PDB file of C-alpha atoms and ligand atoms in Angstrom:
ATOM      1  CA  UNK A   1      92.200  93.747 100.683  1.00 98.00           C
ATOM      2  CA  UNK A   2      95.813  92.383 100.935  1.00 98.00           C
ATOM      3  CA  UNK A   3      96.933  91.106 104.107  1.00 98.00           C
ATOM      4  CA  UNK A   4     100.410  91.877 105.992  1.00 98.00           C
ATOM      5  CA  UNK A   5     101.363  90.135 109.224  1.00 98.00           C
ATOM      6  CA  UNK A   6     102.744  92.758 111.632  1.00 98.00           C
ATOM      7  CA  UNK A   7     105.456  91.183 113.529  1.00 98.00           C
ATOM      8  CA  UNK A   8     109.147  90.698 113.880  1.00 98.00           C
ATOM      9  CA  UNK A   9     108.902  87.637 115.256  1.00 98.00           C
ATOM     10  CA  UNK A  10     110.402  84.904 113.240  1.00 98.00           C
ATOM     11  CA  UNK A  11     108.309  81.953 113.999  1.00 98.00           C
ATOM     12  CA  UNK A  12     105.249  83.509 113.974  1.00 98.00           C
ATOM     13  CA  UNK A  13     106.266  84.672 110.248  1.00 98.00           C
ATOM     14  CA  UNK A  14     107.733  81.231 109.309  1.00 98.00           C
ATOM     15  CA  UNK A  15     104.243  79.821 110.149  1.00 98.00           C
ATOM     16  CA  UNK A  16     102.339  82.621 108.305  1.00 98.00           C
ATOM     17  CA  UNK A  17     104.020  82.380 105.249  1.00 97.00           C
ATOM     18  CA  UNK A  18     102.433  78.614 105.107  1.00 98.00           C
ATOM     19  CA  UNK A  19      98.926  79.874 104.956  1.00 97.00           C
ATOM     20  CA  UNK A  20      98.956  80.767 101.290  1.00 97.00           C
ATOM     21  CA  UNK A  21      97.461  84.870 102.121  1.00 98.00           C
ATOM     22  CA  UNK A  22      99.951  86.795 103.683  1.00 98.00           C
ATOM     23  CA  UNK A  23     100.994  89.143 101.130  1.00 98.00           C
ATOM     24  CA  UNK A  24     103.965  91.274 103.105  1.00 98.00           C
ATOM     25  CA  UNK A  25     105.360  91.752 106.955  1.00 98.00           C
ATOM     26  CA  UNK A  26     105.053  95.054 108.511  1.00 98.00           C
ATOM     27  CA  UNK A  27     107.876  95.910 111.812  1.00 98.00           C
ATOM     28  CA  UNK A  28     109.086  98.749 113.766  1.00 97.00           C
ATOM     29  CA  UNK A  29     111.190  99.340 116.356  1.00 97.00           C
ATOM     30  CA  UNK A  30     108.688  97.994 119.253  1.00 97.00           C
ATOM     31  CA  UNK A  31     108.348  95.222 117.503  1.00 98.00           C
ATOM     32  CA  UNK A  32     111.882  94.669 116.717  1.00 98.00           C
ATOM     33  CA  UNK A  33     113.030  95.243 120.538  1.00 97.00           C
ATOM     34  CA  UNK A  34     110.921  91.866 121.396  1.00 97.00           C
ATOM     35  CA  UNK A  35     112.881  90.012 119.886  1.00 97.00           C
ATOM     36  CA  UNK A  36     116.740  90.279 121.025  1.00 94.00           C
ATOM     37  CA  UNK A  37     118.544  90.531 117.974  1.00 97.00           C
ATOM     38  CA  UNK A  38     119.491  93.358 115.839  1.00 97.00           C
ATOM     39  CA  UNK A  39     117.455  94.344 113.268  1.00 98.00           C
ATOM     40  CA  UNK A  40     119.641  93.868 110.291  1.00 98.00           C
ATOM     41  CA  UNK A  41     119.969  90.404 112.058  1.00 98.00           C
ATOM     42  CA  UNK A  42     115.682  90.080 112.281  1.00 98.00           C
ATOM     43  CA  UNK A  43     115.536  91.535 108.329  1.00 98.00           C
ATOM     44  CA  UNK A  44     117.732  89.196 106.515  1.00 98.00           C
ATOM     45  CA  UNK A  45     115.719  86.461 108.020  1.00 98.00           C
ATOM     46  CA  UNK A  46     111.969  87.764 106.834  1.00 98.00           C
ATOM     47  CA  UNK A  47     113.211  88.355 103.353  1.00 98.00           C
ATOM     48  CA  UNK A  48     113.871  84.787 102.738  1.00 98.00           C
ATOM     49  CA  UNK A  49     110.272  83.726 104.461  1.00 98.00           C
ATOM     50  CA  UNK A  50     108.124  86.164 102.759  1.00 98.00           C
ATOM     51  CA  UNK A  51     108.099  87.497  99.000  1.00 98.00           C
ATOM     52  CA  UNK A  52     106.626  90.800  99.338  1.00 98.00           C
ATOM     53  CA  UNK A  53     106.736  93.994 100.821  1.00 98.00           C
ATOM     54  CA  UNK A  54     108.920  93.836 103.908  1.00 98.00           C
ATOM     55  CA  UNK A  55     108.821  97.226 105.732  1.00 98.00           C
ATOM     56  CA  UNK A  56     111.626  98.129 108.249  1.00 98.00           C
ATOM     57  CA  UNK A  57     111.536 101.253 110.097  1.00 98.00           C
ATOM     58  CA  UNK A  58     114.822 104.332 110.114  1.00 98.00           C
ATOM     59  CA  UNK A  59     115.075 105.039 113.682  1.00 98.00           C
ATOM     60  CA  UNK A  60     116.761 108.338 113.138  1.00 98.00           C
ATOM     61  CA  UNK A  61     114.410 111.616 113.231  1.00 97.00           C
ATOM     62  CA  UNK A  62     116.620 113.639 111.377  1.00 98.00           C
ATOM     63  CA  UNK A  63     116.509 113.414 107.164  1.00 98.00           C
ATOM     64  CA  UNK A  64     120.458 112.596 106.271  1.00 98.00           C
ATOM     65  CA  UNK A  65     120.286 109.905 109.173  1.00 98.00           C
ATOM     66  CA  UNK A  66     117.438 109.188 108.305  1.00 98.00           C
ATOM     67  CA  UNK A  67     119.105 108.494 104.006  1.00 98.00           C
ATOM     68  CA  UNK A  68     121.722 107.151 105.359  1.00 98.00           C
ATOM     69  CA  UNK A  69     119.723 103.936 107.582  1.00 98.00           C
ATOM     70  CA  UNK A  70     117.346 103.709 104.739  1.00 98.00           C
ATOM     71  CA  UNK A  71     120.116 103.052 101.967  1.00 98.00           C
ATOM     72  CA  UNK A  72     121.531 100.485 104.671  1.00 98.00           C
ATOM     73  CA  UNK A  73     118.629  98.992 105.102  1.00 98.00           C
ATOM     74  CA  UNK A  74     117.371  98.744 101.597  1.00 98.00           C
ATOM     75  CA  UNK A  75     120.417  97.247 100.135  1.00 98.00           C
ATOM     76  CA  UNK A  76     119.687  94.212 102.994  1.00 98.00           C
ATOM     77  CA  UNK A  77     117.083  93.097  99.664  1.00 98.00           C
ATOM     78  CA  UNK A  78     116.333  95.860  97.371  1.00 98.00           C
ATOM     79  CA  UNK A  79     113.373  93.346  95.828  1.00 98.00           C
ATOM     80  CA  UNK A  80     111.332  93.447  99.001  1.00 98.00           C
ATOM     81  CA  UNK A  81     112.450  96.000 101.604  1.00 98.00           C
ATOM     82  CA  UNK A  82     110.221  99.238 102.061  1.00 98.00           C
ATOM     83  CA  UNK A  83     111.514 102.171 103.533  1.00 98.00           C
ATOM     84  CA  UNK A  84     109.201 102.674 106.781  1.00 98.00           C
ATOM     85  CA  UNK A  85     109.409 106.431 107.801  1.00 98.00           C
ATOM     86  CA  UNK A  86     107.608 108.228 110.677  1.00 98.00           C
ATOM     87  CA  UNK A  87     105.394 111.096 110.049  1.00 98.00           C
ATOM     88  CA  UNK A  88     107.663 114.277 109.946  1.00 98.00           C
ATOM     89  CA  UNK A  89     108.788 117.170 108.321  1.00 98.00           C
ATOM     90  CA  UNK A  90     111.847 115.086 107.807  1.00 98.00           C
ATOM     91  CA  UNK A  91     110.267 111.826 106.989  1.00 98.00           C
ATOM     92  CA  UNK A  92     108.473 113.245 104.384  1.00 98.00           C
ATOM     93  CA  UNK A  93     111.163 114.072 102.738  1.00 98.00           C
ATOM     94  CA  UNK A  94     113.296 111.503 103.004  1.00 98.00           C
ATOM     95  CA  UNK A  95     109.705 110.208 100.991  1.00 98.00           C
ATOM     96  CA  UNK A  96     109.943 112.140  98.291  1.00 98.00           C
ATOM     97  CA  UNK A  97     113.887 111.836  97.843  1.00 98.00           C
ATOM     98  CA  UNK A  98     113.609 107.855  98.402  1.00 98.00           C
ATOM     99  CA  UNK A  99     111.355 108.154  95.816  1.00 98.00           C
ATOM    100  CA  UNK A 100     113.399 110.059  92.833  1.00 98.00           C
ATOM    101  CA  UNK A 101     115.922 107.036  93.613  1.00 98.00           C
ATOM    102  CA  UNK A 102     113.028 104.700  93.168  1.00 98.00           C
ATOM    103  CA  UNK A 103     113.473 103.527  96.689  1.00 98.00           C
ATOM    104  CA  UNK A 104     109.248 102.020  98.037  1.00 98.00           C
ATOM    105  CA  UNK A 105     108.291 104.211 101.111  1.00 98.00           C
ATOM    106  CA  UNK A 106     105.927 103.279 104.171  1.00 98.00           C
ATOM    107  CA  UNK A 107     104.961 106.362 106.111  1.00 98.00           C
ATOM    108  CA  UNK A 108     104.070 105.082 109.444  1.00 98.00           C
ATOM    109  CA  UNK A 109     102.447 106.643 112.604  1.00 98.00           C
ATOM    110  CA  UNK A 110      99.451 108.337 110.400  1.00 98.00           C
ATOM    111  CA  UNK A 111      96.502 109.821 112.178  1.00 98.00           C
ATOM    112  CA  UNK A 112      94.728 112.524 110.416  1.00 98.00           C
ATOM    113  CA  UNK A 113      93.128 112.219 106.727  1.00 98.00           C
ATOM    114  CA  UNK A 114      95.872 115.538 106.177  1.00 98.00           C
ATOM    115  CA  UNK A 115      98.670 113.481 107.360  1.00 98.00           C
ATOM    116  CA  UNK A 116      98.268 110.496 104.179  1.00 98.00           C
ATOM    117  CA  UNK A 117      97.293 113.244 101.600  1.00 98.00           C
ATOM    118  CA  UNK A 118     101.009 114.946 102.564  1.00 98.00           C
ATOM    119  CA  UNK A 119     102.248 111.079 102.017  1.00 98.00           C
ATOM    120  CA  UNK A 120     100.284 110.958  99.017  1.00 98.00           C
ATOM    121  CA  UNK A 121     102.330 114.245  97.591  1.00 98.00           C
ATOM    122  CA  UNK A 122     105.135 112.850  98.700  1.00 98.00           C
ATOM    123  CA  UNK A 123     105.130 109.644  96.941  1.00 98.00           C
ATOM    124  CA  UNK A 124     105.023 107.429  99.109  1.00 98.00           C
ATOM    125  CA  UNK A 125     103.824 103.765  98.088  1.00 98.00           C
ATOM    126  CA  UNK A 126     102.201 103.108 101.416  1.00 99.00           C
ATOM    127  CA  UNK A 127     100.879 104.721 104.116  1.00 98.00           C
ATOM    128  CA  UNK A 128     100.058 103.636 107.405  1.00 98.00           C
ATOM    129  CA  UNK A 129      96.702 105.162 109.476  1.00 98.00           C
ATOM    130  CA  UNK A 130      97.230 103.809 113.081  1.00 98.00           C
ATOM    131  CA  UNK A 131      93.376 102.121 114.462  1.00 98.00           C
ATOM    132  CA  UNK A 132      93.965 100.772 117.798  1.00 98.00           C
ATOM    133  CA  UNK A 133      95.818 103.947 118.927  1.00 98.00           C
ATOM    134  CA  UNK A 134      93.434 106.345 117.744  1.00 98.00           C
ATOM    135  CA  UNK A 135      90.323 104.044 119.510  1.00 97.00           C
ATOM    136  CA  UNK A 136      92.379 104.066 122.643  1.00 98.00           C
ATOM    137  CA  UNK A 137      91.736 107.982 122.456  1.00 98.00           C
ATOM    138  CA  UNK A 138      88.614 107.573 122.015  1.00 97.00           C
ATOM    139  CA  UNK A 139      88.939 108.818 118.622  1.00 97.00           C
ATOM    140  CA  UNK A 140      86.463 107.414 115.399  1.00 97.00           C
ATOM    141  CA  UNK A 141      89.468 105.162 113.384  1.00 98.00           C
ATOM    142  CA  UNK A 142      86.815 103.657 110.709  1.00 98.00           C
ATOM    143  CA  UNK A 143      85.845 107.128 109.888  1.00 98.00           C
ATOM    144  CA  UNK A 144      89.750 107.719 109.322  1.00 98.00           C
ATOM    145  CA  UNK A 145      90.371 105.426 107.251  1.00 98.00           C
ATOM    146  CA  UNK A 146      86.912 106.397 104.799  1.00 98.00           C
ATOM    147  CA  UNK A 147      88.498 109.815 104.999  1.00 98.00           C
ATOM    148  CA  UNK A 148      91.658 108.452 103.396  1.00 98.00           C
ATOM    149  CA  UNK A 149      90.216 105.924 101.019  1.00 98.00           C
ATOM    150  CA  UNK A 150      87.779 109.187  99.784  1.00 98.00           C
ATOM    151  CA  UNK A 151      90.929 111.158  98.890  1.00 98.00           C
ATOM    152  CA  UNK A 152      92.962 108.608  97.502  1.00 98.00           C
ATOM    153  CA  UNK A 153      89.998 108.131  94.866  1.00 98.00           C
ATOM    154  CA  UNK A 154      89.362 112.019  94.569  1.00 98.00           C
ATOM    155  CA  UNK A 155      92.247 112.256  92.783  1.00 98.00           C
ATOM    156  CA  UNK A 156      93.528 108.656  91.656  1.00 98.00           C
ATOM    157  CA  UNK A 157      96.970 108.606  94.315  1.00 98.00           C
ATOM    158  CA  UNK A 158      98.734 105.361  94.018  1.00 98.00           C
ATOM    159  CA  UNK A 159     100.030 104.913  97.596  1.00 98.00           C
ATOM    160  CA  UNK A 160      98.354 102.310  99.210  1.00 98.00           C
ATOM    161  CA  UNK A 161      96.932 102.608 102.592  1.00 99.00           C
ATOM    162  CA  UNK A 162      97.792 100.262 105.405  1.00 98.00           C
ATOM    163  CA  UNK A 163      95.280  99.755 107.756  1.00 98.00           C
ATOM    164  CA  UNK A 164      97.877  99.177 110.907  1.00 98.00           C
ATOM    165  CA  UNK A 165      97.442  98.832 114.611  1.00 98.00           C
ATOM    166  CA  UNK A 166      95.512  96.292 114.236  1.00 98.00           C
ATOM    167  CA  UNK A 167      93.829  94.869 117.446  1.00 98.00           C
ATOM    168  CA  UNK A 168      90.879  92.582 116.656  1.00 98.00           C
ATOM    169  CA  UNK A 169      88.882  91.002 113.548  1.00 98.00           C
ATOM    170  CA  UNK A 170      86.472  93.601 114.031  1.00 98.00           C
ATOM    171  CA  UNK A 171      88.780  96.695 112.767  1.00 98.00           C
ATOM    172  CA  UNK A 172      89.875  93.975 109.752  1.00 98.00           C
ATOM    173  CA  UNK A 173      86.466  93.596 108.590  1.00 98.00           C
ATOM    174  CA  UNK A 174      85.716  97.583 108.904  1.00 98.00           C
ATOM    175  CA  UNK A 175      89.132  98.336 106.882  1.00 98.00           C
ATOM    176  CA  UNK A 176      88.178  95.861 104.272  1.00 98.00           C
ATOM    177  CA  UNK A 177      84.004  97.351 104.002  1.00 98.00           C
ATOM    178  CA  UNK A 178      85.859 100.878 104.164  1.00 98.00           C
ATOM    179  CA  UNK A 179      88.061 100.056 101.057  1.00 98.00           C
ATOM    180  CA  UNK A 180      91.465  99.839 102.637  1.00 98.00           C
ATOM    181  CA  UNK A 181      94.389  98.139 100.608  1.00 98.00           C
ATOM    182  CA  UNK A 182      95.731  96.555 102.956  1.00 98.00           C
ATOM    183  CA  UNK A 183      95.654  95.613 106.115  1.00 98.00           C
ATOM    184  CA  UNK A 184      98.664  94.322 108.603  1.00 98.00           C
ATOM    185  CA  UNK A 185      97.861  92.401 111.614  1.00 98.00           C
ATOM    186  CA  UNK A 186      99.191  90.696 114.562  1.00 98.00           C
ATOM    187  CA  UNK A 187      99.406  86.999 114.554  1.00 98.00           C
ATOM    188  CA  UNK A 188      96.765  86.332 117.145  1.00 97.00           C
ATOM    189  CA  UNK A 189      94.553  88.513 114.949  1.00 98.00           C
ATOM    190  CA  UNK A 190      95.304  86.660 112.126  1.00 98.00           C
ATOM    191  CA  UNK A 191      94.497  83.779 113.288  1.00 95.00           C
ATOM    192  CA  UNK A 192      90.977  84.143 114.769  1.00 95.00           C
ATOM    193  CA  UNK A 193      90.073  85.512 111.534  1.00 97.00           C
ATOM    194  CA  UNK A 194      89.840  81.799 110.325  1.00 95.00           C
ATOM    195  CA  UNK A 195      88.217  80.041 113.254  1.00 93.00           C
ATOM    196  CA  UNK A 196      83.962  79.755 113.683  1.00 95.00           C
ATOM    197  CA  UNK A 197      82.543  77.472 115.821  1.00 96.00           C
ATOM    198  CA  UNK A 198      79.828  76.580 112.958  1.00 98.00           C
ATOM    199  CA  UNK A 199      82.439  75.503 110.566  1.00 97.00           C
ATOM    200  CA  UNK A 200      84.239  73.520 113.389  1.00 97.00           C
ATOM    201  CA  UNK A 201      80.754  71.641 113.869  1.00 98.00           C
ATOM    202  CA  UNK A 202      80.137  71.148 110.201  1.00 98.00           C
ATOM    203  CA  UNK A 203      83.746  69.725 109.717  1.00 97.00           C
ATOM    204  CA  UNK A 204      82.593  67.236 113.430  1.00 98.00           C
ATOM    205  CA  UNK A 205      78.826  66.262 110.882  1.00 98.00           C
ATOM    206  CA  UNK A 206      80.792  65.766 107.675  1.00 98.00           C
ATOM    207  CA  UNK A 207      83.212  63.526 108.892  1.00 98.00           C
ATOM    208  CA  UNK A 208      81.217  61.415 110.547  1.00 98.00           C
ATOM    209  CA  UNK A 209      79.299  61.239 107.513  1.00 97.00           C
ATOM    210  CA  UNK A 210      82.356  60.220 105.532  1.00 97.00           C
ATOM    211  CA  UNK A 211      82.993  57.782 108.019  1.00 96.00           C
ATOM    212  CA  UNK A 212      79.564  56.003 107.617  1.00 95.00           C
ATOM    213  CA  UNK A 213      79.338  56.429 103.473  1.00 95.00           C
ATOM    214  CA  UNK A 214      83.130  54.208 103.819  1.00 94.00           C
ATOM    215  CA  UNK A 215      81.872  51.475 106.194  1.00 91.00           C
ATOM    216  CA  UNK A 216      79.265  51.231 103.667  1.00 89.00           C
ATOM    217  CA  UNK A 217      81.485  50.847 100.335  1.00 86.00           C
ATOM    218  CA  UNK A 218      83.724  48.813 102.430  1.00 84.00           C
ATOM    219  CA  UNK A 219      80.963  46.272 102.808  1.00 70.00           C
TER     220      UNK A 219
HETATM  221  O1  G3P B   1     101.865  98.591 112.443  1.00 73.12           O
HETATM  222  C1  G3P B   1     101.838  99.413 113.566  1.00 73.12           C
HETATM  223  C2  G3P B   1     101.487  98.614 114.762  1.00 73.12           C
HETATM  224  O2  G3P B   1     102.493  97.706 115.013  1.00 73.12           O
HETATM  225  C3  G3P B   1     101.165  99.387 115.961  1.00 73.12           C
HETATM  226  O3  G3P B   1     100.311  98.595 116.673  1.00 73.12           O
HETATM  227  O4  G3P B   1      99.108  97.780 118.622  1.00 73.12           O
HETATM  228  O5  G3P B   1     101.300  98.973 118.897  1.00 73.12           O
HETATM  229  O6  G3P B   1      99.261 100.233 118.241  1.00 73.12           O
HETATM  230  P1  G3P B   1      99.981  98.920 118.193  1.00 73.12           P
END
């Protein structure tokens, strides 16, 4: 499973792309509005950090706004940007139609398994199936995201699913054993993924180890 940090925060991507396993960034407007510039502005920088998929969101809800922001923003890096658009009537087909022009498409704010298969018609090349949201409902988000995965291989779509709202290492772990293709998470996220006390203590052992095998080739 590919992984995306989901952030429009600059640093927090300049230090990511370091790591050697971030694949693509994932924003939208929430994430945008953090960070006190505009998001043309926020853009431009992340497509010279990361070389992947860089998805930035339309903000308008209706479709020839909706063509309009998305040629704007696409032309900011037509290599990396992604077309994020929100689950609509109208961002579904600004989908399809970004699609004849072979303009990528991230349908975000997905939260039913007949939500992505309406992405899936509609060509998108990702979709996004919300977690932390639907949890906060009290709503079964692994189960979504099996649901998704089982109908993507029914009938062979393409779109990839991103496993977003992301909110601990648990839900990574679950997208990953549920046979997600990606999944985009926070920084903080991201980074506890790495850390285990029993590797922390092994590192502690084998360096004092190392220390002792050179005071005894030094002699
Ligand atoms: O990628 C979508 C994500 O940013 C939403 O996360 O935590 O606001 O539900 P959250």
């Amino acid at each position: 499973m590919k992984l995306f940090i989901d952030t429009a925060n600059i640093e927090e991507i300049k230090e990511a792309s370091t790591w050697g396993y971030i694949k693509g960034v994932t924003t939208n407007p929430s994430l945008i509005a953090k960070e006190g510039s505009s998001q043309k502005e926020i853009i431009e920088q992340i497509v010279k950090l990361i070389d992947g998929p860089i998805s930035a969101e339309v903000t308008a809800e209706d479709y020839p706004h909706m063509m309009e922001q998305a040629h704007e923003l696409y032309q900011i890096d037509p290599k990396h940007i992604v077309i994020k658009l929100p689950m609509t009537k109208d961002g579904l087909r600004a989908s399809a139609e970004l699609k004849k022009e072979n303009i990528p498409t991230n349908v975000t704010l997905c939260f039913s398994a007949n939500q992505a298969l309406l992405a899936f018609e509609a060509g998108a090349r990702y979709v996004s199936p919300f977690l932390g949201r639907l949890d906060d409902i009290s709503d079964d988000s692994i189960k979504l995201i099996e649901e998704i995965v089982q109908i993507k291989r029914n009938y062979g779509y393409t779109t990839e699913i991103i496993c977003a709202s992301i909110r601990n290492p648990d839900h990574v772990k679950k997208c990953a054993l549920a046979g997600g293709d990606i999944a985009t998470v926070p920084y903080k996220v991201l980074s506890s993924l790495l850390s285990h006390p029993l590797t922390d203590r092994g590192l502690d052992s084998f360096r004092i180890d190392a220390e002792k095998t050179a005071k005894l080739t030094e002699k």
